[in-house]
Coordinates of C-alpha atoms in Angstrom, one line a residue:
M1 CA 76.3 110.9 162.1
S2 CA 78.4 113.8 160.9
S3 CA 81.5 115.2 162.5
A4 CA 83.0 118.6 162.4
T5 CA 85.9 119.2 160.1
P6 CA 89.3 119.5 161.9
H7 CA 91.0 122.8 161.4
R8 CA 94.7 122.0 161.4
L9 CA 97.5 123.5 159.4
P10 CA 100.1 120.8 158.9
L11 CA 103.9 121.4 158.9
A12 CA 105.1 117.9 159.1
G13 CA 105.9 116.5 155.6
V14 CA 105.2 119.7 153.7
L15 CA 108.8 119.9 152.5
R16 CA 109.4 116.1 152.3
L17 CA 110.8 115.0 148.9
G18 CA 108.9 112.4 146.9
R19 CA 110.0 110.1 144.2
P20 CA 110.7 111.7 140.8
S21 CA 108.1 111.2 138.1
D22 CA 108.6 108.4 135.7
I23 CA 108.9 110.9 132.9
W24 CA 110.5 113.8 134.7
F25 CA 113.0 114.2 131.9
K26 CA 110.3 114.7 129.2
P27 CA 109.0 118.1 130.2
A28 CA 112.5 119.1 131.2
L29 CA 113.9 118.3 127.8
S30 CA 110.9 119.6 126.0
V31 CA 111.0 123.0 127.6
V32 CA 114.7 123.3 126.8
A33 CA 114.1 122.3 123.2
A34 CA 111.2 124.8 122.9
V35 CA 113.0 127.7 124.6
A36 CA 116.5 127.4 123.2
P37 CA 116.0 128.0 119.4
P38 CA 114.0 131.3 119.8
N39 CA 116.3 132.6 122.4
L40 CA 119.4 131.8 120.5
I41 CA 118.0 133.4 117.4
L42 CA 117.2 136.5 119.3
L43 CA 120.7 136.5 120.8
A44 CA 122.2 136.3 117.3
L45 CA 120.0 139.2 116.2
G46 CA 120.9 141.3 119.3
R47 CA 117.2 141.4 120.4
L48 CA 117.0 139.5 123.7
D49 CA 114.7 142.2 124.8
L50 CA 112.0 140.3 122.9
A51 CA 112.6 137.0 124.6
M52 CA 109.7 137.5 127.0
Y53 CA 107.3 137.2 124.1
T54 CA 108.9 134.1 122.6
M55 CA 109.0 132.5 126.0
A56 CA 105.3 132.9 126.3
G57 CA 104.8 130.6 123.4
S58 CA 107.8 128.3 124.2
L59 CA 106.5 127.5 127.7
C60 CA 103.4 125.9 126.3
A61 CA 105.7 122.9 125.8
L62 CA 105.3 122.2 129.5
Y63 CA 101.7 120.9 129.1
G64 CA 100.1 117.7 128.1
H65 CA 102.9 115.2 128.6
N66 CA 100.6 112.6 130.2
R67 CA 98.0 112.7 127.5
P68 CA 97.8 110.4 124.4
Y69 CA 99.1 112.2 121.3
A70 CA 95.7 112.6 119.7
A71 CA 94.5 114.4 122.8
R72 CA 97.8 116.2 123.3
A73 CA 97.6 117.8 119.9
R74 CA 94.2 119.4 120.8
V75 CA 95.3 120.4 124.3
L76 CA 98.5 122.0 123.2
A77 CA 96.7 123.9 120.5
W78 CA 94.3 125.3 123.0
V79 CA 97.1 126.1 125.4
V80 CA 98.9 128.1 122.7
L81 CA 95.7 129.9 121.8
G82 CA 95.0 130.6 125.5
M83 CA 98.5 131.8 126.2
T84 CA 98.4 134.1 123.1
G85 CA 94.9 135.4 124.1
G86 CA 96.0 136.2 127.6
L87 CA 99.1 137.9 126.3
A88 CA 97.0 139.9 123.9
V89 CA 94.8 141.2 126.7
A90 CA 97.8 142.1 128.8
L91 CA 99.6 143.9 126.0
L92 CA 96.5 145.8 125.0
T93 CA 95.9 146.9 128.6
A94 CA 99.5 147.9 129.0
S95 CA 99.4 150.0 125.9
L96 CA 96.2 151.8 127.0
T97 CA 97.1 152.6 130.6
A98 CA 100.0 152.8 133.0
D99 CA 97.9 153.0 136.1
P100 CA 99.3 150.3 138.4
V101 CA 96.0 149.8 140.2
V102 CA 94.2 149.2 137.0
L103 CA 97.0 146.8 135.8
V104 CA 96.9 144.8 139.1
T105 CA 93.1 144.6 138.9
V106 CA 93.2 143.3 135.3
G107 CA 95.9 140.9 136.3
A108 CA 93.8 139.5 139.2
V109 CA 90.7 139.0 137.0
M110 CA 92.8 137.3 134.3
A111 CA 94.4 135.0 137.0
A112 CA 90.9 134.0 138.2
V113 CA 89.7 133.3 134.6
Q114 CA 92.9 131.3 133.8
K115 CA 92.6 129.2 137.0
T116 CA 88.9 128.5 136.4
A117 CA 89.5 127.5 132.8
C118 CA 92.4 125.2 133.7
D119 CA 90.4 123.5 136.5
A120 CA 87.3 123.1 134.4
T121 CA 89.2 121.4 131.6
R122 CA 91.5 119.5 134.0
L123 CA 94.5 120.7 132.1
G124 CA 97.0 119.4 134.6
P125 CA 100.3 120.8 135.8
P126 CA 101.6 123.5 135.5
A127 CA 98.0 124.6 135.1
H128 CA 97.3 128.3 135.3
V129 CA 100.5 129.4 137.0
V130 CA 102.6 129.7 133.9
L131 CA 99.8 131.5 132.0
T132 CA 99.3 133.9 134.9
F133 CA 103.1 134.5 135.2
I134 CA 103.3 135.5 131.5
S135 CA 100.2 137.7 131.4
S136 CA 100.9 139.4 134.7
A137 CA 104.5 140.2 133.7
S138 CA 103.4 141.5 130.3
L139 CA 101.0 143.9 132.0
F140 CA 103.9 145.8 133.4
A141 CA 106.1 145.8 130.2
P142 CA 106.3 149.1 128.4
Q143 CA 104.1 148.8 125.3
T144 CA 102.5 150.7 122.5
L145 CA 99.5 149.7 120.3
A146 CA 101.7 149.5 117.2
Q147 CA 104.0 147.0 118.9
V148 CA 101.3 144.6 120.0
P149 CA 100.8 142.7 116.6
A150 CA 104.5 141.9 116.2
H151 CA 104.9 140.8 119.8
L152 CA 101.8 138.5 119.5
G153 CA 103.3 137.1 116.3
L154 CA 106.5 136.2 118.1
A155 CA 104.5 134.4 120.9
L156 CA 102.4 132.5 118.4
T157 CA 105.4 131.5 116.3
A158 CA 107.1 130.2 119.4
G159 CA 103.9 128.5 120.4
V160 CA 103.7 126.6 117.1
W161 CA 107.3 125.4 117.6
A162 CA 106.4 124.3 121.2
W163 CA 103.5 122.3 119.7
L164 CA 105.9 120.5 117.4
V165 CA 108.2 119.8 120.2
G166 CA 105.4 118.4 122.3
M167 CA 104.2 116.1 119.5
A168 CA 107.6 115.0 118.3
P169 CA 108.0 112.0 120.7
G170 CA 104.9 110.4 119.1
L171 CA 106.9 109.6 116.0
L172 CA 109.0 107.1 118.0
R173 CA 106.5 105.9 120.6
P174 CA 102.9 106.7 119.4
H175 CA 101.3 104.9 122.4
G176 CA 103.8 105.9 125.0
P177 CA 101.4 107.9 127.3
E178 CA 98.8 105.2 127.3
R179 CA 101.4 102.5 128.1
R180 CA 102.8 104.5 131.0
A181 CA 99.4 105.2 132.4
T182 CA 98.5 101.5 132.3
A183 CA 101.8 100.5 133.8
Q184 CA 101.3 103.0 136.7
A185 CA 97.8 101.5 137.3
L186 CA 99.2 98.0 137.3
N187 CA 101.9 98.9 139.8
A188 CA 99.5 100.7 142.0
A189 CA 97.1 97.8 142.0
A190 CA 100.0 95.4 142.8
G191 CA 100.8 97.6 145.8
Y192 CA 97.3 97.3 147.1
A193 CA 97.2 93.5 146.3
D194 CA 100.3 93.1 148.5
T195 CA 98.1 94.0 151.5
R196 CA 95.6 91.2 150.5
G197 CA 92.9 93.7 151.1
T198 CA 93.9 94.5 154.7
G199 CA 95.5 97.8 153.9
D200 CA 94.1 101.2 154.9
G201 CA 91.5 103.0 152.8
H202 CA 94.1 105.4 151.5
A203 CA 96.1 102.7 149.8
R204 CA 93.0 101.4 148.0
A205 CA 91.8 105.0 147.1
S206 CA 95.3 105.8 145.6
A207 CA 95.3 102.6 143.5
A208 CA 91.7 103.2 142.4
A209 CA 92.7 106.8 141.4
A210 CA 95.6 105.4 139.3
V211 CA 93.3 102.9 137.6
H212 CA 90.7 105.6 136.9
A213 CA 93.4 108.0 135.5
A214 CA 94.6 105.2 133.2
W215 CA 91.1 104.6 131.9
Q216 CA 90.7 108.4 131.2
S217 CA 94.0 108.3 129.3
L218 CA 92.8 105.4 127.1
L219 CA 89.4 107.0 126.5
A220 CA 91.1 110.3 125.6
A221 CA 93.0 108.6 122.8
G222 CA 89.8 108.6 120.7
A223 CA 86.5 106.8 120.1
R224 CA 87.9 104.2 117.7
P225 CA 90.4 101.9 119.6
D226 CA 93.1 100.1 117.7
R227 CA 94.7 96.7 118.7
T228 CA 97.2 98.4 121.0
R229 CA 94.5 100.2 123.0
R230 CA 92.4 97.0 123.2
A231 CA 95.4 95.2 124.7
L232 CA 96.0 97.9 127.2
E233 CA 92.3 97.9 128.1
R234 CA 92.5 94.2 128.9
L235 CA 95.5 94.8 131.1
L236 CA 93.7 97.6 132.9
V237 CA 90.8 95.4 133.6
R238 CA 93.2 93.1 135.4
A239 CA 94.2 96.1 137.6
E240 CA 90.6 96.6 138.4
V241 CA 90.3 93.0 139.3
A242 CA 93.1 93.4 141.8
L243 CA 91.3 96.2 143.5
C244 CA 88.1 94.2 143.8
A245 CA 89.7 90.8 144.7
P246 CA 93.2 91.5 146.1
A247 CA 93.4 88.1 147.8
D248 CA 93.0 86.4 144.4
T249 CA 95.6 88.5 142.8
D250 CA 99.2 87.8 142.0
P251 CA 101.1 91.1 142.5
A252 CA 104.2 89.8 140.8
R253 CA 102.3 89.2 137.6
L254 CA 100.9 92.7 137.6
R255 CA 104.4 94.2 138.1
A256 CA 105.8 92.0 135.4
W257 CA 103.1 93.3 133.0
A258 CA 104.0 96.8 134.0
R259 CA 107.7 96.3 133.3
A260 CA 106.8 94.9 129.9
L261 CA 105.0 98.1 128.9
R262 CA 108.2 100.1 129.1
G263 CA 109.7 101.1 125.8
T264 CA 108.2 99.8 122.5
G265 CA 108.2 96.1 123.1
R266 CA 105.4 93.6 122.9
I267 CA 102.3 94.2 125.0
P268 CA 101.7 91.1 127.2
R269 CA 99.0 88.7 126.1
V270 CA 96.0 88.4 128.3
V271 CA 93.7 85.4 127.9
A272 CA 90.3 85.9 129.3
T273 CA 87.4 83.5 130.0
A274 CA 84.3 83.2 127.8
E275 CA 82.2 85.2 130.3
A276 CA 84.6 88.2 130.0
A277 CA 85.0 88.1 126.2
G278 CA 82.6 90.9 125.6
E279 CA 83.4 93.0 128.7
L280 CA 85.1 95.9 126.8
L281 CA 81.8 96.8 125.0
G282 CA 81.2 98.9 128.1
V283 CA 84.3 101.0 127.2
D284 CA 82.8 101.8 123.8
A285 CA 79.5 102.8 125.4
E286 CA 81.4 105.1 127.8
V287 CA 83.2 106.8 124.9
A288 CA 79.9 107.5 123.3
L289 CA 78.4 109.2 126.3
P290 CA 78.1 113.0 125.9
R291 CA 80.4 115.1 128.1
R292 CA 78.9 117.2 131.0
P293 CA 78.0 120.7 129.8
L294 CA 80.7 123.3 130.5
R295 CA 78.4 125.3 132.8
H296 CA 78.0 122.3 135.1
R297 CA 81.8 122.0 135.4
L298 CA 82.2 125.7 136.0
A299 CA 79.6 126.1 138.7
P300 CA 81.5 124.3 141.5
L301 CA 84.6 126.4 140.7
A302 CA 83.0 129.8 141.5
P303 CA 84.5 129.9 145.1
F304 CA 88.0 129.3 143.8
A305 CA 87.6 132.0 141.1
V306 CA 86.5 134.5 143.7
R307 CA 89.4 133.4 146.0
T308 CA 91.9 133.8 143.2
A309 CA 90.7 137.2 142.1
T310 CA 90.4 138.6 145.6
G311 CA 93.8 137.2 146.8
C312 CA 95.7 138.3 143.7
A313 CA 94.2 141.8 143.7
L314 CA 94.9 142.3 147.4
A315 CA 98.4 141.0 147.1
G316 CA 99.1 143.3 144.2
Y317 CA 97.6 146.3 146.0
A318 CA 99.7 145.5 149.1
S319 CA 102.8 145.3 147.0
L320 CA 102.0 148.7 145.5
A321 CA 101.5 150.2 148.9
L322 CA 105.0 149.0 150.0
G323 CA 106.5 150.7 146.9
V324 CA 107.7 147.5 145.2
G325 CA 108.3 148.1 141.5
R326 CA 107.0 144.7 140.3
P327 CA 103.7 144.0 142.0
Y328 CA 103.0 141.2 139.5
W329 CA 105.4 139.0 141.5
A330 CA 103.1 139.3 144.5
L331 CA 100.1 138.6 142.3
V332 CA 101.6 135.5 140.8
T333 CA 102.7 134.2 144.2
A334 CA 99.1 134.5 145.4
A335 CA 97.8 132.8 142.3
S336 CA 100.1 129.9 142.7
L337 CA 98.9 129.1 146.2
Y338 CA 95.3 128.2 145.5
Q339 CA 94.7 124.4 145.7
A340 CA 91.6 122.2 146.3
N341 CA 91.1 123.5 149.9
V342 CA 92.5 125.8 152.5
T343 CA 94.8 123.1 154.1
L344 CA 96.5 122.3 150.8
T345 CA 96.7 126.1 150.1
W346 CA 98.6 126.5 153.3
S347 CA 101.0 123.7 152.4
R348 CA 101.6 125.3 149.0
G349 CA 102.3 128.6 150.6
I350 CA 105.0 127.2 152.8
Q351 CA 106.5 125.4 149.8
R352 CA 106.4 128.6 147.8
V353 CA 108.1 130.8 150.4
V354 CA 110.8 128.3 151.2
G355 CA 111.5 127.7 147.5
N356 CA 111.6 131.4 146.6
L357 CA 113.9 132.3 149.5
A358 CA 116.3 129.6 148.5
G359 CA 115.9 130.6 144.8
V360 CA 117.0 134.2 145.5
L361 CA 120.2 132.9 147.1
L362 CA 120.8 130.8 144.0
F363 CA 120.2 134.0 141.8
A364 CA 122.7 135.9 143.9
A365 CA 125.3 133.3 143.1
L366 CA 124.4 133.1 139.4
A367 CA 124.0 136.8 138.7
P368 CA 127.7 137.7 138.4
L369 CA 128.2 134.8 136.0
A370 CA 125.1 135.7 133.9
H371 CA 126.4 139.3 133.5
L372 CA 129.6 138.2 131.8
H373 CA 127.9 137.8 128.4
P374 CA 124.3 137.6 127.0
A375 CA 125.1 134.1 125.8
V376 CA 125.9 133.0 129.3
L377 CA 122.6 134.6 130.5
V378 CA 120.7 132.5 127.9
L379 CA 122.5 129.3 128.9
C380 CA 121.8 130.0 132.6
T381 CA 118.1 130.4 131.9
L382 CA 118.0 127.2 129.9
A383 CA 119.8 125.2 132.7
L384 CA 117.3 126.6 135.2
N385 CA 114.4 125.7 132.9
F386 CA 115.6 122.1 132.9
G387 CA 116.2 122.0 136.6
A388 CA 112.8 123.4 137.4
E389 CA 111.0 120.7 135.5
A390 CA 113.3 118.0 136.6
L391 CA 112.9 118.8 140.3
I392 CA 109.3 120.1 140.7
G393 CA 107.8 116.6 140.6
R394 CA 109.7 115.7 143.8
N395 CA 108.2 118.7 145.7
Y396 CA 107.0 122.0 144.6
W397 CA 109.4 124.0 146.7
L398 CA 112.4 122.2 145.1
G399 CA 111.3 123.2 141.6
T400 CA 110.8 126.8 142.7
V401 CA 114.4 127.0 143.8
C402 CA 115.1 127.0 140.0
V403 CA 112.0 128.9 138.9
T404 CA 112.8 131.9 141.0
P405 CA 116.3 132.7 139.6
M406 CA 115.1 131.9 136.1
A407 CA 112.3 134.5 136.5
L408 CA 114.8 137.0 137.8
L409 CA 117.2 136.4 135.0
V410 CA 114.5 136.9 132.4
T411 CA 114.1 140.4 133.6
E412 CA 117.7 141.0 132.6
F413 CA 117.1 140.2 129.0
A414 CA 116.1 143.8 128.3
R415 CA 118.9 145.3 130.4
A416 CA 121.2 144.4 133.3
Q417 CA 119.8 145.3 136.7
D418 CA 121.0 145.6 140.2
P419 CA 120.9 142.1 141.8
A420 CA 120.4 143.5 145.3
E421 CA 117.3 145.4 144.2
L422 CA 115.8 142.4 142.4
I423 CA 116.4 140.2 145.4
T424 CA 114.9 142.6 147.8
E425 CA 111.8 143.2 145.7
R426 CA 111.4 139.4 145.1
V427 CA 111.6 138.5 148.8
A428 CA 109.1 141.3 149.7
D429 CA 106.6 140.3 147.0
T430 CA 106.9 136.6 147.9
L431 CA 106.1 137.2 151.6
V432 CA 103.3 139.7 150.8
G433 CA 101.8 137.5 148.1
A434 CA 101.9 134.4 150.3
L435 CA 100.5 136.1 153.4
V436 CA 97.7 138.0 151.7
G437 CA 96.9 135.2 149.4
F438 CA 96.4 132.8 152.3
V439 CA 94.3 135.3 154.3
A440 CA 92.0 135.6 151.2
A441 CA 91.7 131.8 151.0
V442 CA 90.5 131.7 154.6
A443 CA 88.2 134.7 154.3
V444 CA 86.5 133.6 151.0
T445 CA 85.0 130.3 152.2
N446 CA 83.9 127.5 149.9
R447 CA 80.4 126.9 151.2
R448 CA 79.7 124.6 148.4
A449 CA 82.2 121.9 149.5
G450 CA 79.5 120.2 151.6
D451 CA 77.0 120.4 148.8
R452 CA 79.4 118.8 146.4
L453 CA 80.1 116.0 148.9
E454 CA 76.4 115.3 149.2
H455 CA 76.1 115.2 145.4
A456 CA 79.1 112.9 145.1
S457 CA 77.7 110.6 147.7
T458 CA 74.3 110.4 145.9
T459 CA 76.0 109.8 142.6
A460 CA 78.0 106.9 144.1
E461 CA 74.9 105.4 145.8
R462 CA 72.9 105.5 142.5
A463 CA 75.8 104.0 140.6
R464 CA 76.0 101.2 143.1
E465 CA 72.2 100.6 142.9
N466 CA 72.4 100.4 139.1
A467 CA 75.2 97.9 139.2
A468 CA 73.4 95.8 141.9
R469 CA 70.2 95.8 139.7
L470 CA 72.2 94.5 136.7
L471 CA 73.8 91.8 139.0
A472 CA 70.3 90.6 139.8
E473 CA 69.4 90.1 136.2
P474 CA 70.1 86.7 134.8
H475 CA 71.2 88.0 131.4
P476 CA 72.1 91.7 131.3
A477 CA 72.6 93.4 128.0
P478 CA 76.1 93.0 126.5
G479 CA 78.5 95.5 127.9
A480 CA 75.9 96.8 130.4
L481 CA 77.5 95.3 133.5
E482 CA 81.0 96.4 132.5
S483 CA 79.8 100.0 131.8
A484 CA 78.0 100.0 135.2
R485 CA 81.1 98.7 136.9
R486 CA 83.3 101.4 135.4
T487 CA 80.7 104.1 136.2
L488 CA 80.6 103.0 139.8
A489 CA 84.4 102.9 140.0
A490 CA 84.6 106.4 138.7
A491 CA 81.9 107.6 141.1
L492 CA 83.9 106.1 144.1
V493 CA 87.1 107.8 142.9
D494 CA 85.3 111.2 142.6
L495 CA 83.6 110.6 146.0
R496 CA 87.0 110.1 147.7
A497 CA 88.5 113.1 146.0
T498 CA 85.6 115.3 146.9
A499 CA 85.7 114.1 150.5
D500 CA 89.4 114.8 150.8
A501 CA 88.9 118.3 149.3
A502 CA 86.0 119.1 151.6
S503 CA 87.8 117.9 154.8
G504 CA 90.5 120.5 154.2
E505 CA 88.1 123.4 154.0
W506 CA 87.4 125.8 156.9
W507 CA 84.3 127.5 158.2
Q508 CA 81.7 125.1 156.9
R509 CA 79.0 122.8 158.3
A510 CA 79.9 119.3 159.6
L511 CA 80.5 116.7 156.9
P512 CA 78.5 113.5 156.4
E513 CA 81.5 111.3 157.0
E514 CA 79.6 108.2 158.1
R515 CA 77.5 108.4 154.8
V516 CA 80.7 108.6 152.8
V517 CA 82.3 105.6 154.5
L518 CA 79.1 103.6 154.0
A519 CA 78.9 104.5 150.4
E520 CA 82.5 103.6 149.8
R521 CA 82.3 100.2 151.5
S522 CA 79.1 99.2 149.9
G523 CA 80.4 100.4 146.5
H524 CA 83.6 98.4 146.8
R525 CA 81.6 95.2 147.7
T526 CA 79.4 95.7 144.6
L527 CA 82.5 96.2 142.5
A528 CA 83.9 92.9 143.7
A529 CA 80.6 91.2 143.0
T530 CA 80.5 92.5 139.4
V531 CA 84.1 91.3 138.8
R532 CA 83.2 87.8 140.0
R533 CA 80.0 87.8 137.9
Q534 CA 82.0 88.7 134.8
G535 CA 84.2 85.6 135.4
L536 CA 87.4 87.7 135.9
V537 CA 88.4 85.8 139.1
P538 CA 89.8 83.6 140.6
W539 CA 93.2 84.0 139.1
N540 CA 93.7 80.3 138.4
Q541 CA 91.2 80.7 135.6
D542 CA 93.5 83.2 134.0
Q543 CA 96.2 81.5 131.9
A544 CA 97.8 84.7 130.7
Q545 CA 101.4 84.3 129.8
A546 CA 104.1 86.2 131.5
P547 CA 105.9 88.9 129.6
G548 CA 108.8 87.6 127.5
R549 CA 107.1 84.2 126.7
H550 CA 105.1 85.1 123.7
Q551 CA 103.7 82.6 121.3
D552 CA 102.4 84.9 118.6
D553 CA 102.9 85.5 114.9
G554 CA 105.7 88.0 115.4
R555 CA 103.5 91.1 115.3
D556 CA 104.5 93.6 117.9
R557 CA 105.5 97.2 118.5
D558 CA 103.4 100.2 119.3
Q559 CA 101.9 100.8 115.9
G560 CA 98.7 98.8 116.7
R561 CA 100.4 95.4 116.5
T562 CA 100.2 93.6 119.9
T563 CA 100.2 90.1 121.3
E564 CA 96.9 90.2 123.0
D565 CA 94.5 87.3 122.6
I566 CA 91.0 86.5 123.9
R567 CA 90.1 82.9 124.0
P568 CA 86.7 81.4 125.0

C-alpha cells in the first residue's frame, strides 16, 4: 500500500539551535588563517580593492575538514581549481559585457553547474554557496580583459595558501579525521544501544548513517590501510554490532572507546574471536570496487540543476526590475535555499531571511567602527569570518548573522559606501531571492524522487538477498559475508536518506512507504544474522580491554602505531 506525501511547511524547530560541531573551531580558525595574510599584505600595499580576488582563493580553506588528509589534499586542490575556474568565467564575462540581464543569466547557469558538481561529488558544506557567492559578485565587478590574468593569479595564489592551511593540522594529527569519524559512530551506536533496540526508527537510522559516514571516511584514506586504520576499522565493526544487536551491547564501553580516540593517544585494543579474524577482508574488496560513473551520479541531480538555474535567474531578474544595484545578492540567496526537497528548502529559506535581517542590524552597528580605518575594516571581516564558521553548525540562520555583515563589509574594500543604501538593498534582495527562489522550487517539480525511491528499495532488497544467500552457505568465501554485510548496510542508509528526501517533495505520485518499511525491517534482521554468523556477538565473547589499561609493547600514537590485537 502506498500513501500520499503530506504537504506541510514546518515552522516549529526551524530556528532551534543544535549542539556545536566537535570541530567547530577548525574551519573557523582555518578561514582566519587563510584570509588574514593576503588581506594584511594588501592593506600594507594600499590595495584592499583587490581583496575580493584573494578572498576567492582564501575561502577554499572552508572545505574538506571532515576528510582524511590524503583525500583532503585532492579535494582542496579541486576546490581551488573550481573556484578559480568559476572566477575566470565571471571575470571574462564581466569584461565582455555590462548588460545586467546577461550577467544574471550567466550567474544563474554557473550557480546550477556549481550546485550539481558539489552534489555529485558530495563535497560537503559549505558546498556551492561560497563558489556561487564569489562568481556572482565577480560578474558585477568592473573588469577589463587586461586585468583578468592578474586577478586570477591573486586568487590562485591565495588558493595555494588555503590548501597549505587546510593540510597543516595533518602534521600534528595525521589520522585525526578518521579518529573523529569513528568516535562519532561509536557514540551514535551507544545512543541507540541505550534503547536496547526499542527506540524509534529515526534513532537507528541516525546511528546507521554515522557508522556509514565513518566507513566512508576510512575508505577515503586510501586503498592500502596502515595499522592505525585497521585498528579504527575493528572499532567501527563494534559500532555495527551495536546496531545489529543492541541488547548484547555495552554502551559504556562504546563511549569509553570514543573518548580514547580524542587527541593522539593510544587506540583501544580490540580482541576478536577466531570467526571474525578475517572479517576486514571485505573492506579491501570494497575499496577495490570501481566507482559509479559520473553520468550515473549526475542524472538524478537534473531537477535540482533546473530548479537552481530557474530560481536564481528569476530572482536576479526580479531584483533588476526593482532597481536594486546588486542583483547578485538575490541570486545568491536563491542559490543558498535549495536542499534535498521542497520542505527542507522552505526551512532553509526561513533561516536565511531571519539570519540576514539580523545580520544587517549587526552591520549597522559595525559600519561606523569599520569606517574608522582600513585596518579596523580588515579586523572586523576576520572576526566575522570566525564567527560565521563557529556558529553556522548550530543553525544556519545563526551563521548568516555573521555572514551578512561580512559580505557587506567586503563591498567597502574598494571604497566606503552609504550603510543605509547597502542595508536597504540587502534586505530587498534577501526577500526577493527567498520568495522567488522558493516559488521556483515548488514550480519545478522533482518527478524522479519516486523513481529513485523505487530504485533504492530494489537495491536494498537485492543486497539483503545476497547476504541471505551467503548466510545459507556453510563456508562462504573469505571476506564475502563481511563485504555483503557492509553493502547491505550502505543500501539501507541510502534507502532511508532517499525516502526522507522523497517525502519532502511536492506534486508527485504516492510513495511506496510500506515497501520501504518492509525492506528496512528485513534488511536489519539480515544484518543481525550476519553479525551473529561472524561470531561478533554476544559481548561476553569479547575480551577487549577498556581504554587506559593497555598491555602492549609501548607502540602508540597516530603514526600507524596502535595497540590493536586480534587473537584466535
